[in-house]
């Protein structure tokens, strides 16, 4: 497939976000490649710093004079610097589309078009853009608040708020994985061509990577993975209007917060999350769920939820088949080829380092859930 036909096959919103990613990331690379020179003012400040070396006269650090330790923090108008977000509020959104280095650009330039094309065709352009904006902006706002608290508690306001930057598509990537867990949880993918895992296992694997990186001292930018996971789940669970427009969110037990954790801790997480939810209802922060919305206490409630997911899978399959020329073979042969052969519309996992294996049909997946 040529690059031109690939661009034309992308839905409008996905194409716009991909171009923004390439444009902003390229701009950051150009800014970082500029030769570093000291202005006359900084030269004078550096001379003053070296000649007046005492605890009472030195009020600035060498990093402030020559540039921060985090080189990206020198561009607060392009990336998110928590202490300067108030003066550059647009970075709460645009910083997600700024990647560091060729490798980061390459991974995001592959994951964003493939994932975005799949979700935009199922949700529609408006809902897809709304999801992207909510996940990115809310995750960055939480990041700013956390950095502020860390700076106050640990007594290092400059380090957390001014010398650290956050950028990249990690929050949105884990958000895409959460969305795929809702839509195609049993879909099989291969990581590095060696390990076959279900889609529903990928979000927590990515969150686990974030936890390890933060423990090792790499809070920036890996901590935004955790916030992206929480925000995307909350939005899909409680806020996003369902396809029928009857109620908001996904009230199924398979998408509950406890379902993200190993089985031996799920009962305890479920009890804790129920307490939080009941408290939120008591203070009118959210609405209580009815039996019809949750699918419990209603005859066929679980089956209705399975049928809803099956209908969504069928809709996605019909869109894929309608966008491709009809094959000369019989309908049965054509369906088998569609279900077994890799399709451009089935998104690769954003954290995978190799192409996915031949995917299982979305219809078969939904049918399996219905039987269960």
Tab-separated table of C-alpha atoms in Angstrom:
chain	number	residue	atom	x	y	z
A	1	UNK	CA	0.000	0.000	0.000
A	2	UNK	CA	1.428	3.337	-0.993
A	3	UNK	CA	1.770	6.201	1.465
A	4	UNK	CA	-0.761	8.267	-0.468
A	5	UNK	CA	-3.457	5.609	-0.321
A	6	UNK	CA	-2.733	5.102	3.383
A	7	UNK	CA	-3.308	8.797	4.102
A	8	UNK	CA	-6.529	8.791	2.109
A	9	UNK	CA	-7.795	5.735	4.019
A	10	UNK	CA	-7.542	7.495	7.380
A	11	UNK	CA	-10.703	9.112	8.779
A	12	UNK	CA	-10.491	12.927	9.080
A	13	UNK	CA	-9.914	13.181	12.825
A	14	UNK	CA	-7.273	10.458	12.860
A	15	UNK	CA	-5.496	12.064	9.928
A	16	UNK	CA	-5.492	15.457	11.666
A	17	UNK	CA	-4.075	14.028	14.908
A	18	UNK	CA	-1.382	12.116	13.023
A	19	UNK	CA	-0.286	15.255	11.171
A	20	UNK	CA	-0.224	17.156	14.486
A	21	UNK	CA	1.975	14.438	15.982
A	22	UNK	CA	4.460	14.594	13.125
A	23	UNK	CA	4.458	18.402	13.022
A	24	UNK	CA	4.905	19.080	16.746
A	25	UNK	CA	7.464	16.276	17.171
A	26	UNK	CA	9.478	17.536	14.224
A	27	UNK	CA	9.413	21.052	15.665
A	28	UNK	CA	10.812	19.802	18.984
A	29	UNK	CA	13.622	17.978	17.183
A	30	UNK	CA	14.536	21.140	15.296
A	31	UNK	CA	14.544	23.203	18.487
A	32	UNK	CA	16.789	20.702	20.271
A	33	UNK	CA	19.238	20.572	17.364
A	34	UNK	CA	19.901	24.298	17.527
A	35	UNK	CA	23.399	25.119	18.833
A	36	UNK	CA	23.283	26.155	22.480
A	37	UNK	CA	24.585	29.666	23.002
A	38	UNK	CA	24.528	31.926	26.027
A	39	UNK	CA	22.923	35.323	25.736
A	40	UNK	CA	24.834	38.341	27.084
A	41	UNK	CA	22.518	38.421	30.089
A	42	UNK	CA	23.264	34.807	30.948
A	43	UNK	CA	26.984	35.378	30.455
A	44	UNK	CA	26.875	38.196	33.029
A	45	UNK	CA	24.809	36.073	35.397
A	46	UNK	CA	27.249	33.190	35.062
A	47	UNK	CA	30.176	35.514	35.847
A	48	UNK	CA	28.320	36.807	38.902
A	49	UNK	CA	27.589	33.255	39.983
A	50	UNK	CA	31.252	32.246	39.860
A	51	UNK	CA	32.578	35.351	41.603
A	52	UNK	CA	30.003	35.620	44.407
A	53	UNK	CA	29.987	32.095	45.713
A	54	UNK	CA	28.349	32.395	49.132
A	55	UNK	CA	25.166	31.151	50.740
A	56	UNK	CA	23.748	34.683	50.985
A	57	UNK	CA	24.436	35.880	47.459
A	58	UNK	CA	23.855	32.783	45.374
A	59	UNK	CA	20.125	32.616	44.748
A	60	UNK	CA	20.084	30.679	41.506
A	61	UNK	CA	21.518	27.346	40.530
A	62	UNK	CA	23.762	26.503	37.633
A	63	UNK	CA	20.902	24.657	35.975
A	64	UNK	CA	18.847	27.864	35.923
A	65	UNK	CA	21.703	29.741	34.259
A	66	UNK	CA	22.738	27.214	31.640
A	67	UNK	CA	19.406	25.503	31.133
A	68	UNK	CA	17.437	22.925	33.104
A	69	UNK	CA	18.466	19.299	33.474
A	70	UNK	CA	15.429	18.308	31.405
A	71	UNK	CA	16.230	19.842	28.037
A	72	UNK	CA	12.594	19.788	26.929
A	73	UNK	CA	11.677	22.058	29.845
A	74	UNK	CA	13.397	24.864	27.948
A	75	UNK	CA	10.411	24.855	25.586
A	76	UNK	CA	7.388	25.339	27.891
A	77	UNK	CA	5.304	26.629	24.992
A	78	UNK	CA	5.595	23.238	23.289
A	79	UNK	CA	5.720	20.628	26.089
A	80	UNK	CA	3.989	20.542	29.465
A	81	UNK	CA	6.060	22.137	32.237
A	82	UNK	CA	3.786	21.928	35.323
A	83	UNK	CA	4.889	25.240	36.836
A	84	UNK	CA	4.298	27.105	33.581
A	85	UNK	CA	1.082	25.458	32.416
A	86	UNK	CA	-0.905	28.466	33.619
A	87	UNK	CA	0.909	30.675	31.104
A	88	UNK	CA	0.842	28.063	28.329
A	89	UNK	CA	-2.519	26.314	28.864
A	90	UNK	CA	-2.662	24.871	25.345
A	91	UNK	CA	0.173	22.495	26.270
A	92	UNK	CA	-2.323	20.529	28.374
A	93	UNK	CA	-3.541	19.227	25.014
A	94	UNK	CA	-0.759	19.693	22.485
A	95	UNK	CA	2.067	18.242	24.594
A	96	UNK	CA	0.662	14.756	24.007
A	97	UNK	CA	1.528	15.069	20.329
A	98	UNK	CA	5.184	15.920	20.959
A	99	UNK	CA	7.449	12.879	20.997
A	100	UNK	CA	11.150	12.644	21.876
A	101	UNK	CA	13.477	11.168	19.307
A	102	UNK	CA	12.989	9.081	16.214
A	103	UNK	CA	11.944	5.937	18.105
A	104	UNK	CA	9.151	7.673	19.989
A	105	UNK	CA	7.897	9.319	16.824
A	106	UNK	CA	7.948	6.003	14.969
A	107	UNK	CA	5.997	4.090	17.635
A	108	UNK	CA	3.357	6.820	17.978
A	109	UNK	CA	3.128	7.359	14.213
A	110	UNK	CA	2.175	3.678	13.882
A	111	UNK	CA	-0.085	3.279	16.916
A	112	UNK	CA	-2.092	6.504	16.490
A	113	UNK	CA	-3.325	5.966	12.885
A	114	UNK	CA	-4.136	2.287	13.379
A	115	UNK	CA	-5.895	2.730	16.711
A	116	UNK	CA	-7.586	5.982	15.748
A	117	UNK	CA	-8.930	4.611	12.475
A	118	UNK	CA	-10.540	1.671	14.254
A	119	UNK	CA	-12.128	3.710	17.049
A	120	UNK	CA	-13.228	6.624	14.877
A	121	UNK	CA	-15.134	4.306	12.546
A	122	UNK	CA	-16.951	2.705	15.492
A	123	UNK	CA	-17.608	5.793	17.626
A	124	UNK	CA	-17.755	8.493	15.003
A	125	UNK	CA	-15.576	11.564	14.600
A	126	UNK	CA	-17.118	13.642	17.399
A	127	UNK	CA	-17.015	10.948	20.074
A	128	UNK	CA	-13.495	9.959	19.091
A	129	UNK	CA	-12.161	13.527	19.358
A	130	UNK	CA	-14.007	13.976	22.640
A	131	UNK	CA	-12.355	10.841	24.027
A	132	UNK	CA	-8.898	12.012	22.919
A	133	UNK	CA	-9.356	15.480	24.427
A	134	UNK	CA	-10.704	14.181	27.753
A	135	UNK	CA	-7.960	11.578	28.226
A	136	UNK	CA	-5.094	13.913	27.295
A	137	UNK	CA	-6.231	17.077	29.094
A	138	UNK	CA	-7.474	15.359	32.263
A	139	UNK	CA	-4.299	13.265	32.541
A	140	UNK	CA	-2.110	16.362	32.208
A	141	UNK	CA	-4.155	18.301	34.764
A	142	UNK	CA	-3.722	15.458	37.249
A	143	UNK	CA	0.003	15.477	36.477
A	144	UNK	CA	0.236	19.188	37.300
A	145	UNK	CA	-1.614	18.696	40.599
A	146	UNK	CA	0.559	15.726	41.598
A	147	UNK	CA	3.761	17.622	40.778
A	148	UNK	CA	2.556	20.583	42.822
A	149	UNK	CA	1.848	18.362	45.834
A	150	UNK	CA	5.212	16.642	45.470
A	151	UNK	CA	6.987	19.985	45.288
A	152	UNK	CA	5.270	21.212	48.460
A	153	UNK	CA	5.623	18.018	50.495
A	154	UNK	CA	9.196	17.237	49.443
A	155	UNK	CA	10.319	20.862	49.459
A	156	UNK	CA	11.536	20.848	45.854
A	157	UNK	CA	9.149	23.110	43.973
A	158	UNK	CA	11.702	23.979	41.281
A	159	UNK	CA	12.580	20.373	40.561
A	160	UNK	CA	9.016	19.120	40.187
A	161	UNK	CA	7.344	22.204	38.716
A	162	UNK	CA	9.971	23.980	36.612
A	163	UNK	CA	12.778	21.546	35.774
A	164	UNK	CA	10.593	18.647	34.630
A	165	UNK	CA	8.566	18.339	31.440
A	166	UNK	CA	5.880	15.902	30.302
A	167	UNK	CA	5.042	15.083	26.721
A	168	UNK	CA	4.244	12.153	24.500
A	169	UNK	CA	1.340	9.937	23.555
A	170	UNK	CA	1.598	7.454	26.437
A	171	UNK	CA	-1.611	8.551	28.189
A	172	UNK	CA	-3.589	8.269	24.966
A	173	UNK	CA	-1.966	4.954	24.051
A	174	UNK	CA	-3.106	3.326	27.277
A	175	UNK	CA	-6.492	4.989	26.729
A	176	UNK	CA	-6.728	3.255	23.374
A	177	UNK	CA	-5.915	-0.060	25.053
A	178	UNK	CA	-8.698	0.524	27.588
A	179	UNK	CA	-11.122	1.232	24.737
A	180	UNK	CA	-10.086	-1.972	22.957
A	181	UNK	CA	-10.586	-3.872	26.208
A	182	UNK	CA	-14.158	-2.623	26.235
A	183	UNK	CA	-14.800	-3.450	22.557
A	184	UNK	CA	-12.693	-6.524	21.750
A	185	UNK	CA	-11.406	-7.895	25.093
A	186	UNK	CA	-10.709	-11.434	23.837
A	187	UNK	CA	-8.864	-10.377	20.693
A	188	UNK	CA	-5.442	-12.066	20.498
A	189	UNK	CA	-2.264	-10.134	19.677
A	190	UNK	CA	1.378	-11.147	19.540
A	191	UNK	CA	4.153	-9.209	21.242
A	192	UNK	CA	7.508	-9.387	19.452
A	193	UNK	CA	6.154	-12.377	17.554
A	194	UNK	CA	6.695	-14.563	20.612
A	195	UNK	CA	4.020	-13.977	23.245
A	196	UNK	CA	0.312	-14.204	22.470
A	197	UNK	CA	-1.911	-12.230	24.845
A	198	UNK	CA	-5.479	-10.998	24.952
A	199	UNK	CA	-6.206	-7.318	24.478
A	200	UNK	CA	-7.736	-7.063	27.936
A	201	UNK	CA	-4.338	-7.908	29.469
A	202	UNK	CA	-2.423	-5.103	27.739
A	203	UNK	CA	-3.569	-2.025	29.715
A	204	UNK	CA	-2.364	-3.363	33.055
A	205	UNK	CA	0.894	-4.532	31.474
A	206	UNK	CA	1.464	-0.954	30.324
A	207	UNK	CA	0.513	0.378	33.759
A	208	UNK	CA	2.927	-2.112	35.321
A	209	UNK	CA	5.694	-0.732	33.115
A	210	UNK	CA	4.805	2.740	34.382
A	211	UNK	CA	5.027	1.600	38.005
A	212	UNK	CA	8.470	0.086	37.496
A	213	UNK	CA	9.749	3.186	35.696
A	214	UNK	CA	8.462	5.489	38.448
A	215	UNK	CA	10.076	3.354	41.153
A	216	UNK	CA	13.369	3.592	39.294
A	217	UNK	CA	13.094	7.382	39.289
A	218	UNK	CA	11.674	7.997	35.820
A	219	UNK	CA	8.472	9.733	36.838
A	220	UNK	CA	8.590	11.873	33.710
A	221	UNK	CA	6.858	10.934	31.504
A	222	UNK	CA	5.827	7.430	32.602
A	223	UNK	CA	3.506	8.492	35.392
A	224	UNK	CA	1.007	9.833	32.857
A	225	UNK	CA	0.350	6.235	31.794
A	226	UNK	CA	-1.362	5.619	35.129
A	227	UNK	CA	-3.445	8.770	34.822
A	228	UNK	CA	-4.401	7.939	31.229
A	229	UNK	CA	-5.585	4.508	32.316
A	230	UNK	CA	-7.733	5.882	35.145
A	231	UNK	CA	-9.198	8.753	33.105
A	232	UNK	CA	-10.050	6.631	30.068
A	233	UNK	CA	-11.689	3.932	32.198
A	234	UNK	CA	-13.693	6.508	34.171
A	235	UNK	CA	-14.868	8.223	30.980
A	236	UNK	CA	-15.963	4.997	29.289
A	237	UNK	CA	-17.472	3.589	32.475
A	238	UNK	CA	-19.483	6.611	33.623
A	239	UNK	CA	-19.533	9.441	31.072
A	240	UNK	CA	-19.582	8.312	27.438
A	241	UNK	CA	-23.088	7.938	26.041
A	242	UNK	CA	-23.794	4.394	24.939
A	243	UNK	CA	-24.592	3.591	21.326
A	244	UNK	CA	-28.347	3.556	21.866
A	245	UNK	CA	-28.300	6.883	23.697
A	246	UNK	CA	-30.253	5.355	26.594
A	247	UNK	CA	-27.731	5.971	29.365
A	248	UNK	CA	-24.120	6.919	29.951
A	249	UNK	CA	-21.249	4.552	30.471
A	250	UNK	CA	-20.636	0.811	30.360
A	251	UNK	CA	-22.339	-0.800	33.355
A	252	UNK	CA	-21.256	-4.380	32.646
A	253	UNK	CA	-19.403	-6.368	35.310
A	254	UNK	CA	-16.657	-7.246	32.827
A	255	UNK	CA	-15.680	-3.553	32.679
A	256	UNK	CA	-15.805	-2.926	36.417
A	257	UNK	CA	-12.766	-1.461	38.146
A	258	UNK	CA	-12.065	-4.709	39.996
A	259	UNK	CA	-11.816	-6.575	36.683
A	260	UNK	CA	-8.446	-4.924	36.008
A	261	UNK	CA	-6.807	-6.735	38.931
A	262	UNK	CA	-5.808	-10.371	39.511
A	263	UNK	CA	-8.667	-12.647	40.620
A	264	UNK	CA	-7.381	-13.128	44.178
A	265	UNK	CA	-7.641	-9.393	44.952
A	266	UNK	CA	-10.775	-8.617	42.944
A	267	UNK	CA	-13.218	-9.151	45.868
A	268	UNK	CA	-11.346	-6.634	48.013
A	269	UNK	CA	-11.041	-4.090	45.198
A	270	UNK	CA	-14.743	-4.531	44.442
A	271	UNK	CA	-15.682	-3.783	48.053
A	272	UNK	CA	-13.462	-0.701	48.160
A	273	UNK	CA	-14.739	0.603	44.820
A	274	UNK	CA	-18.338	0.066	45.945
A	275	UNK	CA	-17.700	2.205	49.008
A	276	UNK	CA	-16.240	4.958	46.819
A	277	UNK	CA	-19.164	4.745	44.384
A	278	UNK	CA	-21.793	4.802	47.139
A	279	UNK	CA	-20.069	7.826	48.684
A	280	UNK	CA	-20.074	9.617	45.339
A	281	UNK	CA	-23.799	8.885	44.931
A	282	UNK	CA	-24.503	10.115	48.457
A	283	UNK	CA	-22.842	13.450	47.725
A	284	UNK	CA	-24.544	13.574	44.302
A	285	UNK	CA	-21.289	13.439	42.395
A	286	UNK	CA	-22.748	10.726	40.186
A	287	UNK	CA	-26.086	9.074	39.556
A	288	UNK	CA	-27.033	5.660	40.976
A	289	UNK	CA	-27.331	2.841	38.503
A	290	UNK	CA	-30.634	1.226	37.749
A	291	UNK	CA	-31.062	-2.492	37.227
A	292	UNK	CA	-31.645	-1.947	33.528
A	293	UNK	CA	-28.437	0.036	33.120
A	294	UNK	CA	-26.287	-2.407	35.052
A	295	UNK	CA	-27.841	-5.474	33.433
A	296	UNK	CA	-28.506	-7.059	36.837
A	297	UNK	CA	-31.875	-8.091	38.223
A	298	UNK	CA	-33.390	-7.975	34.750
A	299	UNK	CA	-34.171	-11.173	32.805
A	300	UNK	CA	-31.647	-11.479	30.014
A	301	UNK	CA	-29.611	-8.513	31.273
A	302	UNK	CA	-26.256	-10.215	30.766
A	303	UNK	CA	-27.372	-11.526	27.398
A	304	UNK	CA	-28.464	-8.032	26.359
A	305	UNK	CA	-25.005	-6.709	27.157
A	306	UNK	CA	-23.412	-9.480	25.092
A	307	UNK	CA	-25.761	-8.742	22.206
A	308	UNK	CA	-24.832	-5.058	22.403
A	309	UNK	CA	-21.157	-5.871	22.048
A	310	UNK	CA	-21.930	-8.333	19.263
A	311	UNK	CA	-23.802	-5.603	17.382
A	312	UNK	CA	-20.843	-3.260	17.768
A	313	UNK	CA	-18.489	-5.927	16.416
A	314	UNK	CA	-20.789	-6.559	13.466
A	315	UNK	CA	-20.930	-2.847	12.741
A	316	UNK	CA	-17.139	-2.620	12.682
A	317	UNK	CA	-16.914	-5.695	10.459
A	318	UNK	CA	-19.478	-4.298	8.020
A	319	UNK	CA	-17.552	-1.028	7.794
A	320	UNK	CA	-14.331	-2.858	7.023
A	321	UNK	CA	-15.947	-4.982	4.328
A	322	UNK	CA	-17.741	-1.994	2.804
A	323	UNK	CA	-14.478	-0.057	2.506
A	324	UNK	CA	-12.810	-2.817	0.446
A	325	UNK	CA	-13.636	-4.070	-3.087
A	326	UNK	CA	-15.688	-7.263	-3.172
A	327	UNK	CA	-13.677	-10.426	-3.776
A	328	UNK	CA	-14.732	-12.736	-6.684
A	329	UNK	CA	-15.040	-15.683	-4.311
A	330	UNK	CA	-18.223	-16.891	-2.669
A	331	UNK	CA	-19.624	-15.098	0.409
A	332	UNK	CA	-18.566	-17.950	2.672
A	333	UNK	CA	-14.992	-17.890	1.392
A	334	UNK	CA	-14.862	-14.108	1.628
A	335	UNK	CA	-16.023	-14.151	5.263
A	336	UNK	CA	-13.436	-16.765	6.204
A	337	UNK	CA	-10.682	-14.716	4.572
A	338	UNK	CA	-11.790	-11.615	6.415
A	339	UNK	CA	-11.802	-13.434	9.739
A	340	UNK	CA	-8.412	-15.115	9.304
A	341	UNK	CA	-6.243	-12.731	7.314
A	342	UNK	CA	-4.629	-9.699	8.968
A	343	UNK	CA	-6.598	-6.537	8.336
A	344	UNK	CA	-5.364	-2.953	8.267
A	345	UNK	CA	-8.399	-1.944	10.303
A	346	UNK	CA	-7.546	-4.178	13.266
A	347	UNK	CA	-5.280	-1.922	15.334
A	348	UNK	CA	-1.897	-2.959	16.567
A	349	UNK	CA	-1.347	-2.715	20.306
A	350	UNK	CA	0.425	0.596	20.880
A	351	UNK	CA	2.996	-1.043	23.167
A	352	UNK	CA	3.707	-3.980	20.884
A	353	UNK	CA	7.075	-4.025	19.172
A	354	UNK	CA	6.036	-6.221	16.258
A	355	UNK	CA	3.064	-6.815	13.999
A	356	UNK	CA	0.072	-8.609	15.445
A	357	UNK	CA	-0.811	-12.125	14.574
A	358	UNK	CA	-3.833	-13.106	12.547
A	359	UNK	CA	-6.740	-11.788	14.615
A	360	UNK	CA	-9.769	-13.685	15.715
A	361	UNK	CA	-13.023	-12.489	14.179
A	362	UNK	CA	-14.802	-9.814	16.212
A	363	UNK	CA	-18.081	-11.653	15.601
A	364	UNK	CA	-16.656	-14.886	17.043
A	365	UNK	CA	-15.387	-12.983	20.070
A	366	UNK	CA	-18.762	-11.438	20.798
A	367	UNK	CA	-20.487	-14.759	20.215
A	368	UNK	CA	-18.204	-16.363	22.772
A	369	UNK	CA	-19.120	-13.733	25.348
A	370	UNK	CA	-22.792	-14.320	24.655
A	371	UNK	CA	-22.448	-18.059	25.276
A	372	UNK	CA	-20.701	-17.392	28.562
